[in-house]
Coordinates of C-alpha atoms and ligand atoms in Angstrom, one line a residue:
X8 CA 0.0 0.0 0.0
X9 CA 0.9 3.4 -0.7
X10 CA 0.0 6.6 1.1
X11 CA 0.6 10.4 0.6
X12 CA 2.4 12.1 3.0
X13 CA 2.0 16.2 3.4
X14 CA 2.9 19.1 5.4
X15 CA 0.6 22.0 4.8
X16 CA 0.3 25.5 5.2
X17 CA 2.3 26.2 1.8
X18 CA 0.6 28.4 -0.6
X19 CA 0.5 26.7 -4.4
X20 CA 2.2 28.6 -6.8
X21 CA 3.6 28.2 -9.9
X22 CA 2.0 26.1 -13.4
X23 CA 0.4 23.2 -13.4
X24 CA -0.2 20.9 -17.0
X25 CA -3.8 19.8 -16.9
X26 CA -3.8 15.8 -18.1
X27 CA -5.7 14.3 -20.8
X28 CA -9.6 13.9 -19.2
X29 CA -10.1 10.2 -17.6
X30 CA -13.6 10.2 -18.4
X31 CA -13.1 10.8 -22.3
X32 CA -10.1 8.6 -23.0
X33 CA -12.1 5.2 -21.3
X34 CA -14.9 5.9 -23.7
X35 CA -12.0 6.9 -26.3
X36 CA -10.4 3.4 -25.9
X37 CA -14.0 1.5 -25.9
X38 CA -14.5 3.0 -29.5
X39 CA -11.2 1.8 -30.8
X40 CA -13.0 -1.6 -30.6
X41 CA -15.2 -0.4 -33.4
X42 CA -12.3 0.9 -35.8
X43 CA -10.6 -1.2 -38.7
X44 CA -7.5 0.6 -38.5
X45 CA -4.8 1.8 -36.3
X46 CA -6.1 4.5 -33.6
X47 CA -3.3 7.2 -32.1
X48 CA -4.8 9.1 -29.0
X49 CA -2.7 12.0 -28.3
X50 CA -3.1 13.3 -24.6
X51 CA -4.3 10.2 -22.9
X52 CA -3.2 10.0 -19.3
X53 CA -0.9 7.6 -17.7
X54 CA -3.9 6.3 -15.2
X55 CA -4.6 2.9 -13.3
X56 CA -7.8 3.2 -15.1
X57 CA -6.8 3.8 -18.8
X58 CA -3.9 1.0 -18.0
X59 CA -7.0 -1.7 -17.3
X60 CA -8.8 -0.1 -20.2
X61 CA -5.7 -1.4 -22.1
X62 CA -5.5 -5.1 -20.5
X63 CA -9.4 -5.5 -21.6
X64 CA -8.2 -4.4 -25.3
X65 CA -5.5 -6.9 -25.1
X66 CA -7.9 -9.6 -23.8
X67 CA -10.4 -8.6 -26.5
X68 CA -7.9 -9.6 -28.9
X69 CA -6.5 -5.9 -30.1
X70 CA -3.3 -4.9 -30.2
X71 CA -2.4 -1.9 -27.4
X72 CA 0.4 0.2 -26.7
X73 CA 1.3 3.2 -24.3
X74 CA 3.6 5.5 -24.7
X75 CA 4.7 9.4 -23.6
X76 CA 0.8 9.8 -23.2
X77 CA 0.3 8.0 -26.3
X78 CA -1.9 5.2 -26.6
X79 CA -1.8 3.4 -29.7
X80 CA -5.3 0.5 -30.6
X81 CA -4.8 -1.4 -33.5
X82 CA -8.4 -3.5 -33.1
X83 CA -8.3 -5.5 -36.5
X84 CA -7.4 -8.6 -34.8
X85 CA -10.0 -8.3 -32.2
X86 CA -11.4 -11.8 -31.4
X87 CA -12.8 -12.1 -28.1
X88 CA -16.3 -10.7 -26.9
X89 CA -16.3 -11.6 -23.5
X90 CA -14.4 -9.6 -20.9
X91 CA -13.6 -11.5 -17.6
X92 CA -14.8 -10.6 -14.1
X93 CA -11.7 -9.4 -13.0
X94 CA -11.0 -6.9 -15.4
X95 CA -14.5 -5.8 -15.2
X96 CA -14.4 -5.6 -11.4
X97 CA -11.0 -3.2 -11.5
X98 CA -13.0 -0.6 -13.0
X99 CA -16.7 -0.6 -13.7
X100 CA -16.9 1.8 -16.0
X101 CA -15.7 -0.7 -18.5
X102 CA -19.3 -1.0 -19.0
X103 CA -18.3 1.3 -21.7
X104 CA -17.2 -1.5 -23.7
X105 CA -20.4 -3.2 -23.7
X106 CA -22.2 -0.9 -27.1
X107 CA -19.0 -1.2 -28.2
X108 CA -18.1 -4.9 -28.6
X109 CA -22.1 -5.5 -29.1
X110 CA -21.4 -3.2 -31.9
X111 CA -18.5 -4.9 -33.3
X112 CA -19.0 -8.9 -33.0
X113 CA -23.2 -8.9 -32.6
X114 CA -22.4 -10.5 -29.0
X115 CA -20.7 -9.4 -25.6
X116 CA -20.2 -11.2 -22.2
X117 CA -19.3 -9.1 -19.2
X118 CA -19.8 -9.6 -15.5
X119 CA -22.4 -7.1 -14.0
X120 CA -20.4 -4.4 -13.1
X121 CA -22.5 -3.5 -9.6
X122 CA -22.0 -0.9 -6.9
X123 CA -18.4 1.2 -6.4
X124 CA -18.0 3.4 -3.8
X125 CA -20.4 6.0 -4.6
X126 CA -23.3 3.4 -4.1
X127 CA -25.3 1.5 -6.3
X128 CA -24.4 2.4 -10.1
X129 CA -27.5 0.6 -11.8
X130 CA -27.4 0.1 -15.4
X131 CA -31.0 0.0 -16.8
X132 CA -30.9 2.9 -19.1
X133 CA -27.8 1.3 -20.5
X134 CA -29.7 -2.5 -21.4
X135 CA -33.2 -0.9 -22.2
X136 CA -31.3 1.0 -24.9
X137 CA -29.6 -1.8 -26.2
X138 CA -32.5 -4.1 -26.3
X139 CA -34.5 -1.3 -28.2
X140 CA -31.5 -1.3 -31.1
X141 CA -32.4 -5.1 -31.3
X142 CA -30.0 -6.7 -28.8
X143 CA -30.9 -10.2 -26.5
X144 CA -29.5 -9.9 -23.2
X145 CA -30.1 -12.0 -20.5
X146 CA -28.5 -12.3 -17.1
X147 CA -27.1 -15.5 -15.0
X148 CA -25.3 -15.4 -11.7
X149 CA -24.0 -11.9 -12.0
X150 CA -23.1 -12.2 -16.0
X151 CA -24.4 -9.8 -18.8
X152 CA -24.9 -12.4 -22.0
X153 CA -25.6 -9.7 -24.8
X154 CA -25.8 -11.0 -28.4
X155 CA -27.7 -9.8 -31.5
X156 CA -26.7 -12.4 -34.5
X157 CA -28.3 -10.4 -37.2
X158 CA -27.0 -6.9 -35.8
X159 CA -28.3 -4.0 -34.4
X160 CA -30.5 -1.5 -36.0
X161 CA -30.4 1.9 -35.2
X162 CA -33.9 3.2 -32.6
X163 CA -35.3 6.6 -31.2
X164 CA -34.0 6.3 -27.4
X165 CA -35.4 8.7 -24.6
X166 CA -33.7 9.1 -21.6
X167 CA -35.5 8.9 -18.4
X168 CA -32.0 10.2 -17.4
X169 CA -29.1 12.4 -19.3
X170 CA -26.8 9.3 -18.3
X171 CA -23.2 10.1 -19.3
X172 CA -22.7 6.0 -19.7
X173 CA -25.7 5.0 -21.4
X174 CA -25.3 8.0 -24.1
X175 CA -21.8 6.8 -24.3
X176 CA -23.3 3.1 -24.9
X177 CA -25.7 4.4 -27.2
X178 CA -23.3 6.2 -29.4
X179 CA -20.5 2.9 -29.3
X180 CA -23.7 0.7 -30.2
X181 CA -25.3 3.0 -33.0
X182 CA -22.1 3.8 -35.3
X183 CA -22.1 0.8 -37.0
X184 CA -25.6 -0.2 -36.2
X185 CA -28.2 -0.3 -39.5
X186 CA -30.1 2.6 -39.9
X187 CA -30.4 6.2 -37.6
X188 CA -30.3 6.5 -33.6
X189 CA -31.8 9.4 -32.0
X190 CA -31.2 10.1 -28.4
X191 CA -33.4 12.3 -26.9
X192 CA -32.5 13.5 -23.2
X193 CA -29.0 12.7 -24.1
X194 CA -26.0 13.8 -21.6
X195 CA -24.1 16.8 -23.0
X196 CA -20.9 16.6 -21.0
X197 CA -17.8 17.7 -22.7
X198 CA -16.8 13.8 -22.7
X199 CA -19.9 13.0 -24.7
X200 CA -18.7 15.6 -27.3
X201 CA -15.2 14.7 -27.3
X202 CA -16.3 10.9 -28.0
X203 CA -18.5 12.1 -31.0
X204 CA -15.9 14.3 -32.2
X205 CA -13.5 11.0 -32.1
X206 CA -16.1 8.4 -33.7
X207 CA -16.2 11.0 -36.7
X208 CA -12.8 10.8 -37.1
X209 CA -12.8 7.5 -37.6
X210 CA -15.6 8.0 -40.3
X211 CA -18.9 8.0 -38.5
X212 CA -21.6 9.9 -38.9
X213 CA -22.7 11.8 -35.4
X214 CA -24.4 15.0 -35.1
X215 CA -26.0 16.8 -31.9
X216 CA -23.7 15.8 -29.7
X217 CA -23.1 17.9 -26.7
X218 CA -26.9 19.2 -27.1
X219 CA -29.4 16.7 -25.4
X220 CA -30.7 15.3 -28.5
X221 CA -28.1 13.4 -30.8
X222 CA -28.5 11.5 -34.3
X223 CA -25.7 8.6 -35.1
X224 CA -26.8 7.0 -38.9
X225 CA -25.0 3.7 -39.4
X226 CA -22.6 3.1 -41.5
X227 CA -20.7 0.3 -42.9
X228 CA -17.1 0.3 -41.2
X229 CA -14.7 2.8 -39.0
X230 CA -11.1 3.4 -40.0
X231 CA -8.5 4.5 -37.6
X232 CA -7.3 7.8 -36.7
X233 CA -5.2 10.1 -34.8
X234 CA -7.3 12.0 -32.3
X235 CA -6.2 14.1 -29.3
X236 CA -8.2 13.6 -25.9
X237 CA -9.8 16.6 -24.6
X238 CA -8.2 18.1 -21.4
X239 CA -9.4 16.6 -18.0
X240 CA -11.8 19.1 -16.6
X241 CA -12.3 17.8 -13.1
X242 CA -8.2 17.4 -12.6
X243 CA -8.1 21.5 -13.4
X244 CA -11.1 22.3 -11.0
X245 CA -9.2 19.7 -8.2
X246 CA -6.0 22.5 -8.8
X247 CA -8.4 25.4 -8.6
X248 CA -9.4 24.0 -5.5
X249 CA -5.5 23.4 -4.0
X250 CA -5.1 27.5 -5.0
X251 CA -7.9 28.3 -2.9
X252 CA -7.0 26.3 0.0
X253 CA -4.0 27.1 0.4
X254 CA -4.3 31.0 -0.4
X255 CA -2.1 30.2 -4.0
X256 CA -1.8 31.0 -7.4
X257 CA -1.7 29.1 -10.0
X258 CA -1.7 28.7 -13.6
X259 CA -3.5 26.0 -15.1
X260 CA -2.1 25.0 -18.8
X261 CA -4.0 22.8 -21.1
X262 CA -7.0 23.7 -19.1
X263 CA -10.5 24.2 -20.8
X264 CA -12.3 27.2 -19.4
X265 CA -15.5 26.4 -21.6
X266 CA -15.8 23.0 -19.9
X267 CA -15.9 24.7 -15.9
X268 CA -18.3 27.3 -16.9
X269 CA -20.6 26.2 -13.6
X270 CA -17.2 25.4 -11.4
X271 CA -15.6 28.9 -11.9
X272 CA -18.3 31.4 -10.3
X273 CA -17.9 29.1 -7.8
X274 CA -14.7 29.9 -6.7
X275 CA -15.0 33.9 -7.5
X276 CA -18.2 33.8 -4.8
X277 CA -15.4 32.0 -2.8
X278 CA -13.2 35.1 -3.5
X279 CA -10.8 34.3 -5.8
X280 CA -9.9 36.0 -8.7
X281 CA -10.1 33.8 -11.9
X282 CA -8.8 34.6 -15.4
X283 CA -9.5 32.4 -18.1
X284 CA -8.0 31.6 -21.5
X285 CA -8.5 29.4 -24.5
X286 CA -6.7 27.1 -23.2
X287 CA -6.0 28.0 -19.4
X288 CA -7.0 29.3 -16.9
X289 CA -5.3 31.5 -14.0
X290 CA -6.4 31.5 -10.6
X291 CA -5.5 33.8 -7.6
X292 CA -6.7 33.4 -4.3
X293 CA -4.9 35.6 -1.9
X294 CA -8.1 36.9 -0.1
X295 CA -9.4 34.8 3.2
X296 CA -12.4 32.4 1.6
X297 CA -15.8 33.0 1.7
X298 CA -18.9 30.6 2.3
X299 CA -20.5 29.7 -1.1
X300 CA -24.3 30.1 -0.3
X301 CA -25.6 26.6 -2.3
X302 CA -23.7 24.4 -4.6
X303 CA -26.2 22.2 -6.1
X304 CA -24.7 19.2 -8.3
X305 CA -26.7 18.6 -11.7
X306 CA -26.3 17.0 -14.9
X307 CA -23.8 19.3 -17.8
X308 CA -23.9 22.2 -18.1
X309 CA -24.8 22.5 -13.9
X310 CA -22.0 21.6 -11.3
X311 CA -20.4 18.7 -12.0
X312 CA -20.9 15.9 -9.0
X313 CA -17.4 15.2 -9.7
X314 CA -15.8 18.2 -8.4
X315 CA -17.9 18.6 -5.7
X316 CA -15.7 16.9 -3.1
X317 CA -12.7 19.1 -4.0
X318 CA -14.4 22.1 -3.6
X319 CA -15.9 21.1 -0.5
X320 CA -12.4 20.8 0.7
X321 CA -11.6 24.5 0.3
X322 CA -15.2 25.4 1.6
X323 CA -14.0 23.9 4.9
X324 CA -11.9 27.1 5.4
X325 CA -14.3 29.5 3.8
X326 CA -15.8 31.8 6.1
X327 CA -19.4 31.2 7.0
X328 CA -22.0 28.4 6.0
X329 CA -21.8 27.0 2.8
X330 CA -24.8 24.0 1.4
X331 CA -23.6 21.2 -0.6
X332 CA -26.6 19.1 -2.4
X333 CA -25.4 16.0 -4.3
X334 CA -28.4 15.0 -6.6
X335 CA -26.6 12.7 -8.8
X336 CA -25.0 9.8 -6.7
X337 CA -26.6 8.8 -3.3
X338 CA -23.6 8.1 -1.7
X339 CA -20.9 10.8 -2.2
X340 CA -19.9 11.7 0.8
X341 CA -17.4 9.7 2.2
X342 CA -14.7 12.0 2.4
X343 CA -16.6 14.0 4.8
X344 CA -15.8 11.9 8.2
X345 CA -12.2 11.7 6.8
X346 CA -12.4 16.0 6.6
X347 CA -13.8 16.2 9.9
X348 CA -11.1 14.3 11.9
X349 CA -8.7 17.0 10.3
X350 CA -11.3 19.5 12.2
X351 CA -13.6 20.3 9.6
X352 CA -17.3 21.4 10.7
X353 CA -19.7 19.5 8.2
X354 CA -22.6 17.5 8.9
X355 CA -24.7 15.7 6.2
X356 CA -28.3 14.7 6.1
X357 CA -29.4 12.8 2.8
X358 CA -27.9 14.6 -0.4
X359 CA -27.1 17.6 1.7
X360 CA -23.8 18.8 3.5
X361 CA -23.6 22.0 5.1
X362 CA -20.0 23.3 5.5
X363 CA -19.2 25.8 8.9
X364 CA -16.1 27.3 7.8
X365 CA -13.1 26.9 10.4
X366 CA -10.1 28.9 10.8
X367 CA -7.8 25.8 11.0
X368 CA -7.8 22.4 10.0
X369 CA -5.2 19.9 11.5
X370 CA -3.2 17.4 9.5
X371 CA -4.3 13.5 9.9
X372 CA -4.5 10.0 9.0
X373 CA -6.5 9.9 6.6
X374 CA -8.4 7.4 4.4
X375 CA -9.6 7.8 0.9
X376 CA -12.7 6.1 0.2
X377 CA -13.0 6.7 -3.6
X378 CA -11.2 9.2 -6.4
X379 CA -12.4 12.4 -5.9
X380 CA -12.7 12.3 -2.2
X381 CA -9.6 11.1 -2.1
X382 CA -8.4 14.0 -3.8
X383 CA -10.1 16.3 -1.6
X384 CA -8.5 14.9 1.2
X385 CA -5.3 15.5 -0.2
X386 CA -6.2 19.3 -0.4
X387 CA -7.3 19.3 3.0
X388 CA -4.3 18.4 4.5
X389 CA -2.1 21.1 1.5
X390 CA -4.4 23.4 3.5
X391 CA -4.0 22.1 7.1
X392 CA -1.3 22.4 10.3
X393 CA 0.9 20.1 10.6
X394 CA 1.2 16.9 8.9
X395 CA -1.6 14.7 7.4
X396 CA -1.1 11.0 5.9
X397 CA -3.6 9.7 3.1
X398 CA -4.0 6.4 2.7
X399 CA -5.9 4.4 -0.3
X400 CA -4.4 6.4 -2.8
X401 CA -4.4 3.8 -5.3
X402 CA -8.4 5.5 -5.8
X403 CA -6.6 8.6 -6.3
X404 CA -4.2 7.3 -8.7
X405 CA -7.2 6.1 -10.6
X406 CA -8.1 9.6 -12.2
X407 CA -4.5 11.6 -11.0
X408 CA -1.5 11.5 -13.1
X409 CA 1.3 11.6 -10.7
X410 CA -0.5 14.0 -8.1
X411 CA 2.1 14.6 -6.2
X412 CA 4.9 15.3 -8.3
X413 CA 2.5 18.2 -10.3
X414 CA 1.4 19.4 -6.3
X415 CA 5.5 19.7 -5.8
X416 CA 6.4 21.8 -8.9
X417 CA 3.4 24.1 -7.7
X418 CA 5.5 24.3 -4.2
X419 CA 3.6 21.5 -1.7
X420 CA 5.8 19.7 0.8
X421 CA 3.6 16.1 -0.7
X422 CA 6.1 12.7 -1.0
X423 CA 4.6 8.7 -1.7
X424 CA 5.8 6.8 0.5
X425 CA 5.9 2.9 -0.1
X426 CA 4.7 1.3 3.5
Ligands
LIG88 C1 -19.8 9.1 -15.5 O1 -20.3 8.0 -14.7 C2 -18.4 9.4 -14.9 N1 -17.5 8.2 -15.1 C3 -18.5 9.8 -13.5 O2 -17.2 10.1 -13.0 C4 -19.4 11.0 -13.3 O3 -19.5 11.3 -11.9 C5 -20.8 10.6 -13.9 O4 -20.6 10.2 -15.3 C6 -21.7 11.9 -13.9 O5 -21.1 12.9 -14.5 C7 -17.0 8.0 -16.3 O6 -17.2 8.7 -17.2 C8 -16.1 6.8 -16.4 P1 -24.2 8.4 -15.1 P2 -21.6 7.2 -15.1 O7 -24.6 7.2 -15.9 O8 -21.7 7.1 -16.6 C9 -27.9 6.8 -12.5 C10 -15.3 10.1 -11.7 O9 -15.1 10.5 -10.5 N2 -28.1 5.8 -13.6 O10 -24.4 9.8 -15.7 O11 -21.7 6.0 -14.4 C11 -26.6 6.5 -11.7 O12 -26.9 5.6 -10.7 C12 -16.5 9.3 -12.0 O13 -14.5 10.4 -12.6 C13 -29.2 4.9 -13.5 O14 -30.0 5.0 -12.6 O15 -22.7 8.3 -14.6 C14 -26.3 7.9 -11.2 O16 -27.1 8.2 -10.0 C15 -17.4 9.0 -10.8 N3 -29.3 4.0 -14.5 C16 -26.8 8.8 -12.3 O17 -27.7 8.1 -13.1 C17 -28.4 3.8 -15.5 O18 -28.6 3.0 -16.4 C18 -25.6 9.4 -13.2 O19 -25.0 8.3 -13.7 C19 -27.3 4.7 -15.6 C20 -27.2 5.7 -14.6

């Protein structure tokens, strides 16, 4: 086990690289399945999580390497449909591959990829769609059988929900299914665009995507490309986050100001002073925090769930009382005990938080529970007395590039130690 050692009170300042975006390159890698040809993706992060991506490739049959951010798919030899239990339990968003492989071979076996530590993460928007486009699945002891001999054919799909995975499912599914999908009630994160944007490359015909209603029309095959990831949104809001805590400055490079345009009035009601770019973004936080009246978390374009925990970390020093309400996932708010024993003042009730700011948090032991709370804790103790210890950080290495060496260049006192 690793953990995260840190002495805090040291303001972050300097220039930080934002990574390739975690949440595009999975669904990025999922699509390669789909492609007769070689696939380049520029900008893909050297991650736990796009590393497993990679060994469920390989076990599909495709060719993958990695290299100086590079990931290079070469899918033509793809023979497998099936992806084990244990690759699907290392990360369950490799539910991703599901439209994907359906949409390649007509069949797909994957274990049900069940609850993570934000809760239950159900996947019935993902299977109704599928079945709609034509596709058998049934379910025995805990294993998805998907097949759909004579191939799928493209359907109208609403939503109940804008589900990031099932419009990601949808879109891997419909490319190379007969005939037009329209998804109505689509999700219109900046991942969702990014994965249309890639698909195209590779000769498919998507339109509407970022918008909540998107139209794929089938076609016969998808060639390879070279395609550049999009820039990880939630790793430059985490930064923003380590600027305010600590009273910092920072500039973010390779950061997408268009893709925070809900996280960024955030921080200026905090009190910092935010300049964006193109393609960064500087923050400035040399004022004391203030309380952020109500941060409600919402589907794109609202505040992103993912980046709620790393802002909660700097609202633990923010003068005043600030309300947290998590719609999105029932169970996101295990960092919260961990930020109290550092001396945070935050009780919960259901989806809501509400933050007291304190003048002083304390370094800990500390546990992280999943990514992003992980990450918050992290913050917490760049912003705390003393010295605080976080454990777990194999989560945090999950979405985080090498945390703490981009924390050091930006002045933290953070070291991994092996233990
Ligand atoms: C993606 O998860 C992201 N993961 C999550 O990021 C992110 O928090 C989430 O979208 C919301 O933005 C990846 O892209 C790999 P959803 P996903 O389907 O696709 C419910 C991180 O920290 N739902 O939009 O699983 C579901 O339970 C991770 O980087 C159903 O009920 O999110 C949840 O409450 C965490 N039935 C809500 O919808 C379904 O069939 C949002 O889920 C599907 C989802």
């Amino acid at each position: 086990m690793q953990r995260l050692v840190i002495r805090g009170e040291k303001r972050l300042c300097g220039e930080i690289a934002v990574q390739g975006a975690k949440n595009s390159a999975l669904a990025l890698l999922a699509g390669c399945t789909l492609c007769s040809g070689e696939v380049r993706l520029k900008n893909c992060p050297a991650l736990s999580d796009v590393f497993a991506a990679c060994r469920i490739l390989n076990r599909l049959g495709c060719k993958s390497r990695y290299k100086d951010h590079c990931a290079v798919i070469d899918a033509r030899g793809m023979c497998e449909c099936a992806v084990p239990e244990e690759l699907m339990r290392e990360m369950r968003s490799s539910i991703v591959f599901l439209g994907a492989v359906l949409g390649r071979k007509g069949e797909c076996e994957l274990s049900f990829p069940g609850g993570c530590e934000l809760g239950p993460r159900p996947i019935d928007m993902h299977l109704s769609a599928l079945r709609q486009m034509g596709a058998r699945i049934t379910e025995e002891y805990g294993v998805l059988c998907c097949e759909c001999p004579t191939g799928l054919r493209g359907a109208k799909i609403s939503l109940g929900f804008p589900s990031v995975g099932a419009t990601e499912n949808i879109m891997l599914a419909a490319v190379l299914a007969k005939g037009e999908t329209v998804i109505t009630n689509a999700a219109r994160e900046p991942e969702i665009t990014d994965l249309g944007d890639f698909l195209n490359c590779c000769g498919a015909r998507v339109s509407g995507h970022g918008t909540s209603s998107i139209v794929i029309s089938g076609v016969e095959r998808l060639h390879g490309c070279e395609y550049e990831v999009m820039p990880d949104r939630i790793v430059a809001a985490t930064y923003m986050a380590g600027a305010a805590i600590t009273g910092g400055e920072l500039e973010l490079k390779n950061a997408r100001a268009g893709d925070l345009e809900a996280v960024v009035p955030v921080f200026e009601q905090m009190g910092c002073r935010v300049y964006t770019y193109d393609d960064r973004i500087y923050i400035n936080s040399k004022k004391p925090l203030r309380a952020v009246k109500t941060i409600r978390t919402m589907p794109y374009p609202g505040f992103p769930t993912d980046a709620q925990a790393v802002v909660m970390a700097a609202l633990t020093k923010a003068k005043g009382t600030s309300v947290v309400v998590e719609n999105i996932f029932c169970s996101r708010y295990r960092h919260v005990d961990e930020l109290v024993r550092m001396g945070a003042d935050i009780k919960t009730e259901g989806k809501v938080a509400v933050i007291e700011g304190v003048k002083k948090l304390y370094g800990a032991r500390v546990r992280a529970c999943e990514l992003r709370g992980g990450a918050a804790l992290v913050l917490a103790g760049l912003g705390a007395q003393g010295e605080t210890e976080v454990e777990n950080i194999c989560y945090i290495d999950r979405g985080y590039e090498n945390i703490e060496k981009h924390l050091r260049l930006a002045g933290a006192d953070i070291t991994r130690v092996m233990c």
